[in-house]
XYZ file of C-alpha atoms in Angstrom:
595
model
C -24.874 0.746 -15.965
C -22.183 3.399 -16.362
C -19.724 3.015 -19.222
C -16.294 1.677 -18.229
C -14.699 4.551 -20.162
C -16.418 7.226 -18.060
C -14.471 8.514 -15.066
C -15.908 7.919 -11.603
C -17.182 11.145 -10.012
C -15.543 13.040 -12.873
C -12.065 12.352 -11.503
C -9.695 12.330 -14.476
C -6.582 13.332 -12.541
C -6.263 12.374 -8.905
C -3.495 13.279 -6.463
C -1.416 10.419 -7.932
C -2.188 11.583 -11.482
C -4.668 8.820 -12.349
C -8.204 8.767 -13.641
C -10.750 6.822 -11.617
C -12.676 4.074 -13.409
C -14.967 1.254 -12.385
C -13.270 -2.134 -12.479
C -16.570 -3.739 -13.495
C -20.046 -2.293 -13.241
C -21.038 0.793 -11.301
C -21.224 -0.068 -7.591
C -21.921 3.387 -6.216
C -23.541 2.875 -2.809
C -22.993 6.429 -1.633
C -26.728 7.009 -2.030
C -27.764 3.533 -0.868
C -27.648 0.038 -2.441
C -30.850 0.290 -4.435
C -29.156 0.542 -7.850
C -27.234 -2.746 -7.659
C -28.226 -5.435 -10.145
C -26.429 -8.155 -8.111
C -25.175 -8.580 -4.575
C -21.710 -7.189 -3.825
C -19.893 -10.539 -3.884
C -21.407 -11.467 -7.256
C -20.297 -8.171 -8.757
C -16.791 -8.585 -7.325
C -16.503 -12.018 -8.935
C -17.873 -10.843 -12.272
C -15.459 -7.902 -12.354
C -12.538 -10.323 -11.873
C -13.422 -12.237 -14.996
C -15.680 -14.984 -13.651
C -18.383 -16.027 -16.092
C -21.899 -15.742 -14.718
C -22.514 -19.469 -15.180
C -19.321 -20.241 -13.206
C -20.084 -18.115 -10.139
C -20.899 -21.027 -7.793
C -17.477 -22.613 -8.307
C -15.665 -19.367 -7.481
C -17.710 -18.399 -4.416
C -16.063 -21.180 -2.440
C -12.969 -22.284 -4.407
C -12.209 -25.921 -3.650
C -9.599 -28.344 -4.943
C -12.354 -30.664 -6.153
C -13.580 -27.884 -8.430
C -10.216 -26.651 -9.727
C -7.596 -29.427 -9.514
C -6.661 -30.743 -12.977
C -5.587 -34.291 -13.728
C -1.811 -34.145 -13.075
C -1.275 -36.401 -16.095
C -2.229 -33.453 -18.295
C 1.274 -32.056 -17.705
C 4.143 -33.324 -19.831
C 6.521 -35.659 -17.996
C 4.273 -35.770 -14.908
C 3.585 -39.488 -15.288
C 7.293 -40.171 -15.864
C 8.175 -38.125 -12.764
C 5.566 -39.915 -10.632
C 6.724 -43.292 -11.930
C 10.387 -42.583 -11.123
C 9.556 -41.251 -7.646
C 7.326 -44.289 -7.051
C 10.192 -46.596 -7.992
C 12.457 -44.806 -5.529
C 9.921 -45.079 -2.705
C 9.150 -48.753 -3.295
C 12.841 -49.682 -3.629
C 13.927 -47.587 -0.644
C 16.326 -45.465 -2.729
C 17.986 -42.410 -1.245
C 16.249 -39.297 -2.598
C 17.565 -35.734 -2.270
C 15.357 -32.694 -2.844
C 17.344 -29.769 -4.244
C 15.455 -26.542 -3.549
C 15.842 -22.859 -4.224
C 16.630 -20.614 -1.242
C 13.414 -18.533 -1.338
C 9.983 -19.255 0.158
C 8.717 -21.068 -2.930
C 11.793 -23.272 -2.925
C 11.632 -23.919 0.828
C 7.926 -24.827 0.806
C 8.326 -26.990 -2.321
C 11.203 -28.889 -0.752
C 9.408 -29.246 2.581
C 6.273 -30.555 0.821
C 8.153 -33.355 -0.933
C 10.184 -34.200 2.177
C 7.000 -34.470 4.272
C 5.437 -36.621 1.539
C 8.432 -38.959 1.587
C 8.277 -39.100 5.382
C 4.595 -40.082 5.222
C 5.581 -42.798 2.741
C 8.070 -44.231 5.228
C 11.237 -42.660 3.861
C 13.442 -39.832 5.162
C 14.557 -37.830 2.164
C 17.610 -35.613 2.140
C 17.681 -31.977 1.092
C 20.156 -29.524 -0.396
C 19.584 -25.759 -0.457
C 22.371 -23.758 -2.152
C 23.900 -20.713 -0.503
C 22.680 -17.567 -2.259
C 26.031 -15.800 -2.058
C 28.451 -18.693 -2.575
C 26.533 -20.802 -5.112
C 23.815 -18.560 -6.563
C 20.519 -19.592 -8.101
C 19.833 -22.996 -9.596
C 21.433 -26.415 -9.527
C 25.202 -26.512 -9.675
C 26.753 -29.469 -11.491
C 29.370 -29.876 -8.785
C 26.680 -30.066 -6.105
C 24.604 -32.602 -8.057
C 27.640 -34.834 -8.611
C 28.568 -34.549 -4.927
C 25.009 -35.481 -3.876
C 25.186 -38.530 -6.150
C 28.524 -39.487 -4.642
C 26.987 -39.373 -1.175
C 24.523 -42.092 -2.138
C 21.474 -40.433 -3.716
C 20.219 -42.218 -6.821
C 17.425 -39.685 -7.424
C 17.492 -35.894 -7.115
C 14.341 -33.774 -7.398
C 15.005 -30.093 -8.079
C 12.209 -27.745 -7.028
C 11.748 -24.116 -8.113
C 14.872 -24.404 -10.249
C 16.416 -26.498 -13.012
C 14.427 -25.522 -16.098
C 17.489 -23.820 -17.614
C 20.271 -25.840 -15.903
C 21.700 -27.434 -19.055
C 25.309 -27.878 -17.933
C 24.489 -28.963 -14.383
C 21.978 -31.588 -15.456
C 24.353 -32.937 -18.078
C 26.976 -33.368 -15.350
C 24.429 -35.217 -13.223
C 23.590 -37.513 -16.134
C 27.256 -38.288 -16.685
C 27.518 -39.123 -12.980
C 24.703 -41.647 -13.348
C 22.117 -39.972 -11.121
C 18.518 -39.395 -12.241
C 17.118 -35.867 -11.881
C 13.446 -34.842 -11.858
C 12.946 -31.115 -12.440
C 9.881 -29.484 -10.845
C 9.811 -25.843 -11.861
C 7.624 -22.983 -13.086
C 10.136 -20.566 -14.579
C 10.311 -19.733 -18.265
C 11.774 -22.435 -20.499
C 13.773 -22.367 -23.714
C 12.598 -24.333 -26.754
C 15.389 -26.803 -25.974
C 15.153 -28.508 -22.579
C 17.997 -29.766 -20.380
C 18.560 -33.510 -19.969
C 16.462 -34.929 -17.116
C 14.553 -38.072 -16.176
C 11.482 -35.817 -16.224
C 10.927 -32.076 -16.463
C 7.560 -30.964 -15.089
C 6.817 -27.302 -15.746
C 3.542 -25.770 -16.981
C 5.636 -23.127 -18.758
C 7.284 -25.621 -21.104
C 6.814 -24.316 -24.626
C 5.558 -27.712 -25.795
C 2.729 -27.916 -23.227
C -0.831 -28.260 -24.491
C -3.569 -25.743 -23.732
C -4.794 -27.203 -20.420
C -1.353 -27.473 -18.836
C -0.241 -24.105 -20.218
C -3.309 -22.479 -18.632
C -1.701 -23.327 -15.282
C 1.462 -21.388 -16.042
C 0.657 -19.105 -13.111
C 1.356 -21.882 -10.586
C 4.224 -21.418 -8.175
C 6.698 -24.283 -7.978
C 5.060 -25.461 -4.759
C 1.795 -25.875 -6.664
C 3.550 -28.012 -9.278
C 5.166 -30.026 -6.458
C 1.713 -30.655 -4.979
C 0.493 -31.990 -8.332
C 3.509 -34.311 -8.398
C 2.570 -35.494 -4.896
C -0.981 -36.243 -6.096
C 0.338 -38.136 -9.128
C 2.849 -40.095 -7.043
C 0.282 -41.197 -4.456
C -2.037 -42.242 -7.278
C 0.737 -44.277 -8.893
C 1.660 -45.917 -5.594
C -1.997 -46.739 -4.996
C -2.198 -48.417 -8.388
C 0.787 -50.595 -7.478
C -0.701 -51.759 -4.195
C 1.672 -49.780 -1.979
C -1.113 -48.848 0.433
C -2.512 -52.344 0.901
C -1.152 -52.434 4.448
C -0.452 -48.796 5.234
C -2.271 -45.478 5.490
C -2.283 -43.121 2.527
C -0.748 -39.698 3.214
C -3.126 -36.809 3.868
C -2.222 -34.540 0.968
C -4.661 -31.878 2.128
C -2.482 -31.413 5.215
C 0.253 -30.068 2.908
C -1.862 -27.195 1.603
C -0.578 -24.746 4.230
C 2.828 -25.050 2.544
C 1.255 -24.577 -0.891
C -0.572 -21.451 0.270
C 2.543 -19.895 1.811
C 4.768 -20.561 -1.200
C 2.133 -19.397 -3.683
C 1.458 -16.056 -1.975
C 5.102 -15.358 -1.101
C 6.130 -15.963 -4.727
C 3.492 -13.430 -5.847
C 1.790 -16.004 -8.072
C -1.521 -14.944 -9.598
C -4.381 -15.892 -7.292
C -6.946 -17.072 -9.794
C -8.199 -20.534 -10.658
C -6.289 -23.326 -8.949
C -3.994 -20.972 -7.032
C -6.979 -19.291 -5.400
C -8.285 -22.700 -4.347
C -4.832 -23.636 -3.022
C -4.681 -20.513 -0.872
C -8.309 -20.592 0.298
C -7.997 -24.193 1.472
C -4.417 -23.778 2.657
C -5.410 -20.986 5.036
C -7.916 -23.363 6.642
C -5.177 -25.960 7.124
C -2.825 -23.312 8.521
C -5.428 -22.256 11.095
C -5.316 -25.811 12.542
C -1.574 -25.356 13.253
C -0.782 -29.043 12.738
C 2.615 -28.307 11.145
C 4.948 -27.745 14.107
C 7.270 -25.418 12.205
C 4.452 -23.376 10.665
C 2.897 -22.975 14.116
C 6.218 -21.689 15.505
C 6.511 -19.302 12.571
C 3.037 -17.898 13.271
C 3.965 -17.368 16.937
C 7.261 -15.688 15.976
C 5.302 -13.343 13.706
C 3.240 -12.284 16.742
C -0.077 -13.086 15.097
C -2.799 -13.456 17.687
C -5.225 -15.021 15.211
C -5.317 -17.373 12.270
C -3.139 -15.994 9.428
C -4.794 -14.155 6.552
C -3.613 -14.107 2.969
C -1.773 -10.813 3.482
C 0.015 -12.269 6.513
C 1.579 -14.914 4.262
C 3.138 -12.213 2.095
C 4.062 -9.665 4.756
C 4.710 -11.604 7.981
C 5.425 -15.299 7.418
C 7.049 -15.228 3.974
C 9.681 -12.564 4.751
C 10.881 -14.552 7.752
C 11.416 -17.708 5.690
C 13.087 -15.602 3.002
C 15.436 -14.004 5.519
C 17.298 -17.295 5.940
C 18.182 -17.428 2.270
C 18.811 -13.689 1.966
C 21.102 -12.876 4.893
C 21.411 -16.057 6.957
C 21.573 -19.813 6.512
C 19.730 -21.052 3.429
C 18.506 -24.311 5.006
C 16.609 -22.688 7.901
C 13.271 -22.527 6.083
C 13.235 -26.217 5.149
C 14.460 -27.238 8.594
C 11.671 -25.252 10.218
C 8.857 -26.472 7.996
C 9.855 -30.143 8.378
C 10.688 -30.025 12.098
C 9.108 -32.560 14.471
C 10.504 -30.900 17.626
C 8.553 -27.889 19.017
C 11.582 -26.526 20.890
C 13.792 -26.754 17.803
C 11.068 -25.119 15.692
C 10.691 -22.280 18.196
C 14.457 -21.630 18.140
C 14.621 -21.624 14.319
C 11.581 -19.328 14.030
C 13.163 -16.902 16.498
C 16.417 -16.974 14.533
C 14.529 -16.232 11.302
C 12.807 -13.273 12.970
C 16.179 -11.861 14.043
C 17.532 -12.328 10.523
C 14.453 -10.609 9.130
C 15.164 -7.569 11.319
C 18.758 -7.588 10.067
C 17.512 -7.856 6.478
C 15.357 -4.752 6.925
C 18.374 -2.629 7.886
C 20.452 -3.899 4.960
C 17.533 -3.385 2.596
C 17.035 0.234 3.689
C 20.701 1.065 3.059
C 20.694 -0.482 -0.422
C 17.413 1.196 -1.299
C 18.742 4.616 -0.369
C 21.815 4.126 -2.570
C 19.704 2.770 -5.438
C 17.260 5.667 -5.323
C 20.138 8.128 -5.630
C 20.539 6.850 -9.220
C 16.918 7.394 -10.246
C 17.425 10.936 -11.518
C 19.614 9.529 -14.289
C 16.914 6.992 -15.187
C 13.843 9.199 -15.696
C 13.887 8.815 -19.503
C 14.249 5.033 -19.322
C 11.350 2.628 -19.809
C 13.162 0.021 -17.685
C 14.982 1.133 -14.538
C 18.434 -0.443 -14.160
C 20.456 0.551 -11.091
C 23.689 -1.068 -9.921
C 26.248 -0.682 -7.191
C 29.341 -2.282 -5.681
C 28.928 -3.894 -2.291
C 25.158 -4.158 -2.400
C 23.915 -7.249 -0.606
C 22.528 -9.695 -3.198
C 20.041 -10.973 -0.642
C 17.921 -7.800 -0.663
C 18.113 -6.614 -4.264
C 14.822 -8.294 -5.219
C 12.972 -6.483 -2.440
C 14.568 -3.167 -3.419
C 13.621 -3.769 -7.069
C 10.019 -4.252 -5.981
C 10.048 -1.036 -3.956
C 11.469 1.016 -6.831
C 9.037 -0.577 -9.277
C 6.146 0.526 -7.052
C 7.594 4.033 -6.732
C 8.302 4.581 -10.446
C 5.643 2.396 -12.069
C 8.339 0.886 -14.308
C 10.027 -2.538 -14.520
C 13.134 -2.388 -12.375
C 16.413 -4.298 -12.174
C 18.702 -3.883 -9.167
C 22.190 -5.330 -9.636
C 24.839 -6.018 -7.005
C 28.122 -5.653 -8.871
C 31.209 -7.643 -7.912
C 29.053 -10.352 -6.368
C 31.321 -13.252 -7.369
C 35.021 -13.953 -7.810
C 34.862 -13.004 -11.500
C 33.477 -9.578 -10.631
C 30.093 -10.356 -12.176
C 26.946 -8.645 -11.014
C 23.956 -10.500 -9.551
C 20.666 -8.863 -10.431
C 17.024 -9.218 -9.531
C 14.097 -7.642 -11.343
C 10.423 -6.919 -10.767
C 7.972 -6.014 -13.501
C 4.576 -4.375 -13.971
C 1.439 -6.018 -15.323
C 1.606 -6.343 -19.086
C 5.417 -6.466 -19.328
C 7.055 -9.929 -19.423
C 10.428 -9.303 -17.826
C 11.375 -12.988 -17.567
C 11.071 -13.529 -21.319
C 13.174 -10.410 -21.951
C 15.915 -11.622 -19.602
C 16.024 -15.022 -21.301
C 16.280 -13.281 -24.682
C 19.086 -11.057 -23.342
C 20.995 -14.139 -22.243
C 20.567 -15.658 -25.691
C 21.927 -12.377 -27.148
C 25.075 -12.886 -25.026
C 24.303 -9.833 -22.906
C 24.167 -11.957 -19.745
C 26.188 -14.765 -18.216
C 22.943 -16.317 -16.957
C 19.349 -15.297 -16.484
C 15.747 -16.401 -16.302
C 12.471 -15.894 -14.515
C 8.806 -15.386 -15.169
C 6.628 -12.469 -16.278
C 6.726 -10.486 -13.037
C 10.176 -11.391 -11.670
C 13.594 -12.328 -13.013
C 17.159 -12.947 -11.950
C 20.437 -12.547 -13.815
C 24.221 -12.682 -13.741
C 26.028 -10.045 -15.794
C 29.659 -9.328 -16.665
C 30.776 -5.860 -15.497
C 31.318 -4.539 -19.020
C 27.818 -5.393 -20.263
C 25.721 -3.185 -17.966
C 25.184 -0.256 -20.360
C 24.484 -2.567 -23.292
C 21.874 -4.464 -21.273
C 20.187 -1.234 -20.196
C 19.979 0.031 -23.775
C 18.745 -3.316 -25.119
C 16.018 -3.702 -22.481
C 14.910 -0.120 -23.007
C 14.501 -0.679 -26.734
C 12.859 -4.099 -26.427
C 10.333 -3.232 -23.725
C 9.616 0.463 -24.389
C 6.405 -0.185 -26.322
C 5.138 -2.708 -23.754
C 5.862 -0.360 -20.862
C 4.179 2.522 -22.670
C 1.046 0.480 -23.314
C 0.951 -0.824 -19.763
C 1.495 2.639 -18.274
C -1.071 4.388 -20.463
C -3.734 1.870 -19.505
C -3.147 2.349 -15.774
C -6.140 3.834 -14.054
C -7.245 3.691 -10.456
C -9.844 0.926 -10.720
C -12.656 1.060 -8.174
C -15.013 -1.687 -7.079
C -17.286 0.199 -4.735
C -18.166 3.740 -3.650
C -19.542 4.501 -0.184
C -20.533 7.373 2.011
C -18.316 7.608 5.124
C -20.888 5.973 7.398
C -21.005 2.956 5.100
C -17.424 1.912 5.888
C -18.150 -0.706 8.561
C -16.645 -3.993 9.777
C -19.659 -5.894 8.436
C -19.104 -4.487 4.944
C -15.435 -5.485 5.112
C -16.424 -9.041 6.059
C -18.651 -9.134 2.965
C -15.825 -7.897 0.755
C -13.381 -10.438 2.215
C -15.746 -13.303 1.414
C -14.857 -12.914 -2.291
C -11.172 -13.523 -1.473
C -8.493 -14.583 -0.955
C -6.972 -11.615 -2.758
C -3.535 -11.107 -4.225
C -1.708 -10.869 -7.532
C -4.183 -11.457 -10.376
C -7.182 -11.337 -8.023
C -6.975 -7.786 -6.688
C -8.486 -6.840 -3.377
C -11.526 -4.564 -3.650
C -10.697 -0.886 -3.889
C -13.279 1.315 -2.198
C -13.905 5.026 -2.740
C -15.263 6.821 0.326
C -16.522 10.365 0.456
C -16.964 13.162 0.391
C -14.926 13.678 3.564
C -13.069 16.465 5.290
C -9.780 15.949 7.107
C -10.088 16.380 10.857
C -6.451 15.563 11.608
C -3.375 14.679 9.550
C 0.006 13.636 10.918
C 3.074 11.543 10.125
C 3.641 8.369 12.127
C 6.563 5.951 12.088
C 8.848 6.445 9.120
C 7.040 8.198 6.282
C 3.519 6.896 7.049
C 0.607 9.351 6.840
C -2.347 9.044 9.223
C -5.647 10.830 8.635
C -8.793 11.156 10.706
C -11.674 12.138 8.409
C -15.392 12.733 8.768
C -18.346 13.031 6.422
C -21.653 14.932 6.355
C -23.499 11.737 7.358
C -21.621 11.642 10.670
C -19.287 8.858 9.572
C -15.762 9.140 10.921
C -12.798 6.825 10.334
C -9.004 6.537 10.195
C -7.097 6.343 6.916
C -3.447 5.325 6.515
C -1.126 6.033 3.581
C 1.974 3.894 4.097
C 5.398 5.160 2.939
C 3.638 8.168 1.429
C 4.255 11.161 3.692
C 6.897 12.588 1.333
C 4.990 11.821 -1.859
C 2.983 14.437 -3.767
C -0.231 12.863 -2.516
C 1.019 12.774 1.061
C 2.087 16.404 1.048
C -1.221 17.484 -0.488
C -3.187 15.634 2.183
C -1.021 16.994 5.003
C -1.860 20.510 3.861
C -5.481 19.876 2.928
C -6.946 20.570 6.350
C -8.418 23.931 5.335
C -11.820 22.356 4.792
C -11.642 21.122 1.191
C -13.715 18.017 0.575
C -12.080 14.860 -0.783
C -12.778 11.413 -2.106
C -10.428 8.779 -0.690
C -9.711 5.461 -2.442
C -8.057 2.392 -1.001
C -8.443 -0.966 0.699
C -10.947 -1.281 3.526
C -9.408 -3.060 6.510
C -10.433 -3.933 10.054
C -8.332 -2.433 12.856
C -8.696 -4.930 15.703
C -6.160 -3.442 18.097
C -8.746 -1.680 20.265
C -11.522 -2.978 22.467
C -13.776 -3.455 19.461
C -13.003 -3.744 15.733
C -13.039 -0.527 13.705
C -13.079 -0.043 9.944
C -10.210 1.926 8.413
C -8.981 2.714 4.911
C -5.482 2.019 3.591
C -5.052 4.709 0.962
C -4.017 4.180 -2.646
C -5.237 7.549 -3.942
C -7.262 10.663 -3.202
C -8.934 13.450 -5.159
C -10.411 16.813 -4.259
C -14.135 17.242 -4.806
C -13.941 21.009 -5.229
């Protein structure tokens, strides 16, 4: 087996400036499969960290195999007990959710659970622009005054010290269900369930990658178990918790949670539930996304999730929860259509902000952390723009909309790279009095900053994270799972590769190198997308797409590489099913000349 340190095909500097390395063992099938020690799926699992004696569990990830005892999490039993009391006593319960997909799916999950238990819960989703992230004390007190004796916050609350103290003074109990980074000191709550509590033991802490909707599902399991123990189901049907897994899958993927362990089981099983289309709102969302098949994992992140998010970003924050809990097909269809229109509007706003943000990048080239800011930028799209710039620069990025509140403060959103914990840095910056508020997790963070602190924050983040960014950047190679000759890129191979999914953050989709090939045709399609038709000496011919890359160095090199030079192409193998029969194509990440 080839050493991991050796470059693949001698490629030490590709068209994107990377060296090519095997992710795991050498899976070079360009001369046939005879050299493989294991089948392709086994090698894909091993290269993603699965122990050989644990392969069976990961080939078909199930909840039975991966679900922990919810009681392993601190305060879970207290949370389940308090929610059980509320259900059995018929108390009024309000679910207070964040305005993104994770918050909407978490809230919808608990509301559907309550409905199955014979109780219509209330919900409160704050307005992104008027109220900002997290529970507001005024809102909690108002909810209590309207008759709720129990509030469950989902995807928020872990750092809401002042708001939860106000709720306590008002005499209302609050259960916090969250996954964001915590401080050593915790806010006052009836229960605070969060695998990222600093006082969690090893088992619970190993589930720190869960999205809030995953934590909410564990609370649902614990609550049903508690109700069962108290005889609640003696004369009534128990809720079908598995039917809620479509919500868990959507929230997990849309929140870019790492898809290993329990999360991978959540998504694998949730996609099966989603294909049944039993949730009226989810079914309407699938139709509005114009999917003519059962959704795939990537559809959750690129088609369904953005539509739910659009309500919180540029529209009405409650639309996602209303859709996912709807019992009326006509209402669900109308809401899904409205979310699609808002998503189109969001795209236009996002493009304008991105163009203005990228104009500042020349002044940032010496920075380890990109910080760009502007007046009038829409706070609803800054997270998306931060992700785009992070992908373009390979550096953690913060995008800040200045003057976003009456005090003139800026609202910021950040996205990080693997190996750099941006959430922890933002919490530390808040504790250093550089921020009005802030929090998050390793790969994403949010903040509020006073206008005079922007330069100080930039300098502080640059100093704190420079070493981490340098280490993460220097270790970045183009990792390959498989190498093929052009004729080997077939729909049947892609089906084999997909069987080791679902893929996403923390469980990367297989990257395939195909070659050598020559470019038959190269052109630009849409806005900045590069399309190639390539062929190989074995007669294989296929289409390759490089999205948003026509103006990049790689894109320009490929556009002008039609003079017969041979190349290796690397990317994700996909099935193009638009034609009369499925065709294999390659979505490019990189390319390198052979000669």
